[in-house]
Amino acid sequence: MRCPNFTSLKVAVVGDLIADHWLFAQPTRLSREAPVMVLKHISDSIGAGGAGNVARNLRALGAHVTLLGAVGRDANGRELLRLLEGEGIDTVDVAVLAAHATPTKTRVLAAEARRNPHQILRIDREPNAPIDANVRETLADRVRALTADVVIVSDYGYGLVADEIAAACKELAAAGTLVVLDPRTDVDRFTGIAAITPNVGELARFTQRDETKLDHVRELRLAAREMMERARPRWLLVTRGNLGMALFGEGLPEEGVAVEASGSGEVTDVCGAGDTAAAVFALALAAGVEPSQAMVLANAAAGIVVMEKGAATCRPQELAAALVGAPSVVRLSRPNFA
């Protein structure tokens, strides 16, 4: 399978913008004040998470990207916009709000000198109040005015993806625009869109099932069937971590199809892999790729970014290389595919 050329595609991403704060440190000694390690600060940096990471993945593959969302009028919000604009992403429809704190995830990584750092702590700074309904309605009107090959909704549960955005996206979908939802809090508001891309934990939560039981294909199929009946997307892509991905829906066998996880190296960091999968699956659909092969592309891309630290992206040449010898699509009913 060849990597498609995505450079002519126009993609819009709407959702929660998150600042990823990476803090690197080196352990020095035990504290006299408490039984904890004292860390010496080495460096820190800000990266783009949430909808920003989805947009970065799309841009890295050559698509024209418009981003819709909100940041606070704070240092992390300003840095986030600077980073995204520097990568050629259109942020004109990102609202900068004085009353909003930019959601920030601080990950502390530590290691002795000349060793690979590992995450030892994460601290989340979250907005104290939901985004004002007037702001959400204004963004929804911007969504309705979009001319895009595909719209991706990135919901991280910070309140922007609510009724207003859902209504606008359903209108676009009814008019023929591909709309793909990467869900966190809700799927029922997005009935009738092109695709939904939950991970297995989200699928378990949406269908009130035990996540561990969804490792078994029979339980996975039952949960997927319930989700399809409730939300009525054309396709449901379930990311399964080290078990790969499964796809259900239009034009596919009733039991669904699947691929084993891509990549041969040891996983370094799963941060942002779901963003990559949703971005590449949506982009491939917009390029006219068959859904099962769009899953293969998404799976290969996710296999690339988990080899990198932080929320990484993959470029066309990396994706093309990963497709050589990539796992094949199989029916999910195959007995030994667990």
Coordinates of C-alpha atoms in Angstrom, one line a residue:
M1 CA 0.0 0.0 0.0
R2 CA 1.3 3.5 -0.9
C3 CA 1.0 6.6 1.2
P4 CA -1.5 9.0 -0.4
N5 CA -0.7 12.5 -1.3
F6 CA -2.6 14.7 1.2
T7 CA -1.3 18.1 0.2
S8 CA -4.5 19.2 -1.6
L9 CA -6.8 18.4 1.3
K10 CA -8.4 21.1 3.5
V11 CA -9.0 19.9 7.1
A12 CA -10.7 21.7 10.0
V13 CA -10.0 20.7 13.6
V14 CA -12.4 21.9 16.3
G15 CA -11.9 21.0 20.0
D16 CA -10.0 21.4 23.2
L17 CA -6.6 23.0 23.0
I18 CA -4.1 21.8 25.6
A19 CA -0.6 23.0 26.5
D20 CA 1.7 20.0 27.1
H21 CA 4.4 21.2 29.6
W22 CA 7.4 18.9 29.8
L23 CA 9.7 19.3 32.8
F24 CA 13.0 17.4 32.7
A25 CA 14.9 16.8 35.9
Q26 CA 17.7 14.7 37.4
P27 CA 17.5 13.0 40.8
T28 CA 20.2 14.2 43.3
R29 CA 19.4 13.0 46.8
L30 CA 16.7 12.1 49.3
S31 CA 15.1 15.1 51.0
R32 CA 15.6 15.7 54.7
E33 CA 12.0 17.1 54.9
A34 CA 10.1 14.0 53.7
P35 CA 10.9 10.5 52.2
V36 CA 11.0 11.9 48.6
M37 CA 13.7 12.4 46.0
V38 CA 15.0 15.8 45.4
L39 CA 15.2 16.6 41.6
K40 CA 17.4 19.1 39.9
H41 CA 15.7 21.0 37.2
I42 CA 17.3 20.5 33.8
S43 CA 14.9 22.0 31.3
D44 CA 11.3 22.4 30.3
S45 CA 9.3 23.1 27.2
I46 CA 5.7 23.6 26.0
G47 CA 4.1 21.5 23.3
A48 CA 0.7 21.2 21.7
G49 CA -1.8 18.7 23.0
G50 CA -5.4 17.9 22.4
A51 CA -6.9 19.4 19.2
G52 CA -3.5 21.2 18.7
N53 CA -1.8 17.8 18.4
V54 CA -4.4 16.6 16.0
A55 CA -3.7 19.7 13.9
R56 CA 0.0 19.2 14.0
N57 CA -0.3 15.6 12.8
L58 CA -2.4 16.7 9.8
R59 CA -0.1 19.5 8.9
A60 CA 3.0 17.2 9.1
L61 CA 1.3 15.1 6.4
G62 CA 0.9 18.1 4.2
A63 CA -2.8 19.0 4.6
H64 CA -4.0 22.6 4.9
V65 CA -5.3 22.9 8.5
T66 CA -7.7 25.3 10.1
L67 CA -8.0 25.2 13.9
L68 CA -11.0 26.2 15.9
G69 CA -11.0 26.4 19.7
A70 CA -10.0 28.6 22.6
V71 CA -7.0 29.4 24.8
G72 CA -6.5 31.6 27.8
R73 CA -4.9 35.0 27.7
D74 CA -2.0 33.5 29.6
A75 CA 1.6 32.5 28.9
N76 CA 0.8 29.0 28.0
G77 CA -2.0 30.0 25.6
R78 CA 0.3 32.5 23.9
E79 CA 3.1 29.9 23.5
L80 CA 0.6 27.4 22.2
L81 CA -0.6 29.7 19.5
R82 CA 3.0 30.7 18.6
L83 CA 3.9 27.0 18.1
L84 CA 0.9 26.2 16.0
E85 CA 1.2 29.2 13.8
G86 CA 4.9 28.5 13.3
E87 CA 4.0 25.1 11.8
G88 CA 1.7 26.7 9.3
I89 CA -1.6 26.0 11.0
D90 CA -4.4 28.6 10.6
T91 CA -5.4 29.8 14.1
V92 CA -7.6 32.8 13.1
D93 CA -10.6 31.0 14.6
V94 CA -8.9 30.3 18.0
A95 CA -10.6 32.5 20.6
V96 CA -8.2 34.1 23.2
L97 CA -10.2 34.5 26.4
A98 CA -9.3 36.6 29.4
A99 CA -11.5 34.5 31.7
H100 CA -10.2 31.1 30.5
A101 CA -7.1 29.3 31.8
T102 CA -5.4 27.3 29.1
P103 CA -5.6 23.6 30.1
T104 CA -2.1 22.5 30.9
K105 CA -0.6 19.0 31.5
T106 CA 2.8 19.2 33.3
R107 CA 4.7 15.9 33.0
V108 CA 7.8 15.5 35.1
L109 CA 10.4 13.3 33.6
A110 CA 13.5 12.3 35.5
A111 CA 16.6 10.1 35.0
E112 CA 20.2 9.9 36.1
A113 CA 22.8 11.4 33.7
R114 CA 23.1 9.6 30.3
R115 CA 19.9 7.5 30.9
N116 CA 16.5 7.8 29.2
P117 CA 14.1 9.9 31.3
H118 CA 10.8 8.4 32.4
Q119 CA 7.6 10.1 33.5
I120 CA 7.3 10.1 37.3
L121 CA 4.5 12.6 37.8
R122 CA 1.7 14.5 36.0
I123 CA 0.0 17.6 37.2
D124 CA -3.1 18.9 35.4
R125 CA -4.1 22.6 35.6
E126 CA -7.7 22.9 34.4
P127 CA -10.0 25.8 33.8
N128 CA -12.1 26.9 36.8
A129 CA -15.2 27.4 34.7
P130 CA -16.6 26.1 31.4
I131 CA -16.2 28.2 28.3
D132 CA -19.0 30.7 28.0
A133 CA -22.0 29.6 25.8
N134 CA -21.7 32.8 23.7
V135 CA -18.1 31.8 22.7
R136 CA -19.2 28.2 21.9
E137 CA -22.0 29.6 19.8
T138 CA -19.7 31.9 17.9
L139 CA -17.3 28.9 17.2
A140 CA -20.3 26.8 16.1
D141 CA -21.2 29.5 13.6
R142 CA -17.6 29.4 12.3
V143 CA -17.9 25.6 12.0
R144 CA -21.1 26.0 9.9
A145 CA -19.3 28.4 7.5
L146 CA -16.4 26.0 6.9
T147 CA -15.4 24.7 3.5
A148 CA -13.4 21.6 4.3
D149 CA -12.8 18.1 3.0
V150 CA -13.1 16.8 6.5
V151 CA -13.9 18.2 10.0
I152 CA -12.3 16.5 13.0
V153 CA -13.8 17.1 16.5
S154 CA -11.2 16.6 19.3
D155 CA -13.1 16.3 22.6
Y156 CA -10.9 16.2 25.7
G157 CA -13.7 17.0 28.1
Y158 CA -12.9 20.7 28.8
G159 CA -16.4 21.9 27.8
L160 CA -15.9 23.4 24.4
V161 CA -17.4 20.4 22.6
A162 CA -21.0 20.8 23.7
D163 CA -24.4 21.1 22.1
E164 CA -23.5 24.1 20.0
I165 CA -20.5 22.4 18.2
A166 CA -22.4 19.1 17.9
A167 CA -25.4 20.8 16.2
A168 CA -23.1 22.6 13.7
C169 CA -21.2 19.4 12.9
K170 CA -24.4 17.4 12.4
E171 CA -25.6 20.1 9.9
L172 CA -22.3 19.8 8.0
A173 CA -22.6 16.0 8.0
A174 CA -26.1 16.1 6.7
A175 CA -24.9 18.4 3.9
G176 CA -22.3 15.8 2.9
T177 CA -19.1 16.9 4.8
L178 CA -17.1 14.2 6.4
V179 CA -17.1 14.7 10.1
V180 CA -15.0 12.5 12.4
L181 CA -15.3 12.6 16.2
D182 CA -12.5 11.6 18.6
P183 CA -14.7 11.4 21.7
R184 CA -14.0 11.8 25.4
T185 CA -17.3 12.7 27.1
D186 CA -20.2 12.0 24.8
V187 CA -21.2 10.4 21.4
D188 CA -25.0 10.7 21.5
R189 CA -25.0 14.4 20.4
F190 CA -23.1 13.5 17.2
T191 CA -25.5 11.0 15.6
G192 CA -25.1 10.4 11.9
I193 CA -21.6 11.6 11.3
A194 CA -19.0 9.8 9.2
A195 CA -16.8 8.2 11.9
I196 CA -16.1 8.0 15.7
T197 CA -12.7 6.9 16.9
P198 CA -12.8 5.9 20.6
N199 CA -10.0 4.0 22.3
V200 CA -11.1 0.8 24.0
G201 CA -11.4 2.4 27.4
E202 CA -13.8 5.1 26.0
L203 CA -15.8 2.4 24.2
A204 CA -16.1 0.5 27.5
R205 CA -17.3 3.7 29.4
F206 CA -19.8 4.7 26.7
T207 CA -21.3 1.2 26.7
Q208 CA -21.0 0.7 30.5
R209 CA -18.8 -2.4 30.1
D210 CA -15.7 -3.7 31.9
E211 CA -12.7 -2.5 29.8
T212 CA -10.7 -5.7 30.4
K213 CA -13.4 -7.8 28.9
L214 CA -13.1 -5.9 25.6
D215 CA -9.8 -7.6 25.0
H216 CA -11.9 -10.5 23.8
V217 CA -13.4 -10.0 20.3
R218 CA -16.9 -11.2 21.1
E219 CA -17.3 -8.6 23.8
L220 CA -15.7 -6.0 21.6
R221 CA -18.1 -6.7 18.8
L222 CA -21.1 -6.5 21.2
A223 CA -19.9 -3.1 22.5
A224 CA -19.2 -1.9 19.0
R225 CA -22.7 -2.9 17.8
E226 CA -24.3 -1.0 20.7
M227 CA -22.3 2.1 19.9
M228 CA -23.2 1.9 16.2
E229 CA -26.9 1.5 17.0
R230 CA -26.8 4.5 19.4
A231 CA -24.6 7.0 17.5
R232 CA -25.2 5.7 13.9
P233 CA -21.8 6.7 12.4
R234 CA -20.9 5.2 9.1
W235 CA -17.7 3.8 10.7
L236 CA -16.5 3.1 14.2
L237 CA -12.7 2.8 14.6
V238 CA -11.6 1.4 18.0
T239 CA -8.0 1.8 19.0
R240 CA -6.9 -1.1 21.2
G241 CA -3.3 -0.2 22.3
N242 CA -1.0 -3.1 21.8
L243 CA -3.8 -5.2 20.3
G244 CA -4.0 -2.9 17.3
M245 CA -7.3 -1.5 15.9
A246 CA -10.7 -2.7 15.0
L247 CA -13.2 -1.2 12.5
F248 CA -16.9 -1.6 12.1
G249 CA -19.5 -0.2 9.8
E250 CA -20.5 0.5 6.2
G251 CA -19.2 -1.9 3.5
L252 CA -17.5 -4.1 6.1
P253 CA -18.2 -7.6 7.3
E254 CA -20.8 -7.6 10.1
E255 CA -18.3 -8.9 12.6
G256 CA -15.8 -6.1 11.8
V257 CA -12.2 -6.1 10.6
A258 CA -9.0 -5.5 12.5
V259 CA -5.2 -5.1 12.3
E260 CA -2.5 -6.0 14.7
A261 CA -0.4 -3.2 16.2
S262 CA 2.1 -1.7 13.9
G263 CA 5.8 -1.2 14.7
S264 CA 8.6 -3.5 15.8
G265 CA 10.4 -1.5 18.4
E266 CA 9.7 -1.0 22.1
V267 CA 7.0 1.6 22.9
T268 CA 8.5 4.8 24.3
D269 CA 5.5 7.0 24.9
V270 CA 1.8 6.5 24.1
C271 CA 1.0 10.2 24.6
G272 CA -0.9 11.6 21.7
A273 CA -1.2 8.3 19.8
G274 CA -5.0 8.5 19.7
D275 CA -4.7 12.0 18.2
T276 CA -2.5 10.6 15.5
A277 CA -4.8 7.7 14.8
A278 CA -7.9 10.0 14.5
A279 CA -6.1 12.5 12.3
V280 CA -4.7 10.0 9.8
F281 CA -7.9 7.9 9.6
A282 CA -9.9 11.1 8.9
L283 CA -7.4 12.4 6.4
A284 CA -7.3 9.0 4.6
L285 CA -11.1 9.0 4.3
A286 CA -11.0 12.5 2.9
A287 CA -8.4 11.3 0.3
G288 CA -10.9 8.6 -0.9
V289 CA -9.1 5.7 0.8
E290 CA -11.2 2.6 1.6
P291 CA -12.1 2.6 5.3
S292 CA -10.2 -0.6 6.1
Q293 CA -7.1 0.7 4.4
A294 CA -7.6 4.1 6.2
M295 CA -7.3 2.0 9.4
V296 CA -4.0 0.5 8.1
L297 CA -2.7 4.0 7.6
A298 CA -3.8 5.1 11.0
N299 CA -2.3 2.1 12.6
A300 CA 1.0 2.6 10.9
A301 CA 1.1 6.2 11.9
A302 CA 0.3 5.4 15.5
G303 CA 3.1 2.8 15.5
I304 CA 5.5 5.6 14.5
V305 CA 4.6 8.2 17.1
V306 CA 4.7 5.8 20.1
M307 CA 8.4 5.4 19.4
E308 CA 9.0 9.1 20.2
K309 CA 8.8 11.0 23.4
G310 CA 5.9 13.3 23.9
A311 CA 3.1 14.1 21.5
A312 CA 4.9 13.3 18.2
T313 CA 3.9 13.5 14.5
C314 CA 4.8 11.4 11.5
R315 CA 5.8 12.7 8.1
P316 CA 4.9 11.2 4.7
Q317 CA 8.2 9.5 4.2
E318 CA 8.0 7.9 7.7
L319 CA 4.4 6.7 7.0
A320 CA 5.4 5.3 3.6
A321 CA 8.3 3.4 5.2
A322 CA 6.0 2.0 7.9
L323 CA 3.5 0.7 5.4
V324 CA 6.1 -1.7 4.0
G325 CA 5.3 -4.9 5.7
A326 CA 2.5 -3.4 7.7
P327 CA 0.0 -5.8 9.3
S328 CA -2.8 -6.9 7.0
V329 CA -6.5 -6.4 7.6
V330 CA -8.3 -9.6 8.8
R331 CA -11.9 -10.3 9.8
L332 CA -12.4 -9.9 13.5
S333 CA -14.1 -13.3 13.7
R334 CA -10.8 -15.1 13.1
P335 CA -10.5 -17.4 16.1
N336 CA -6.9 -16.6 17.1
F337 CA -7.4 -12.8 16.8
A338 CA -7.8 -11.8 20.4

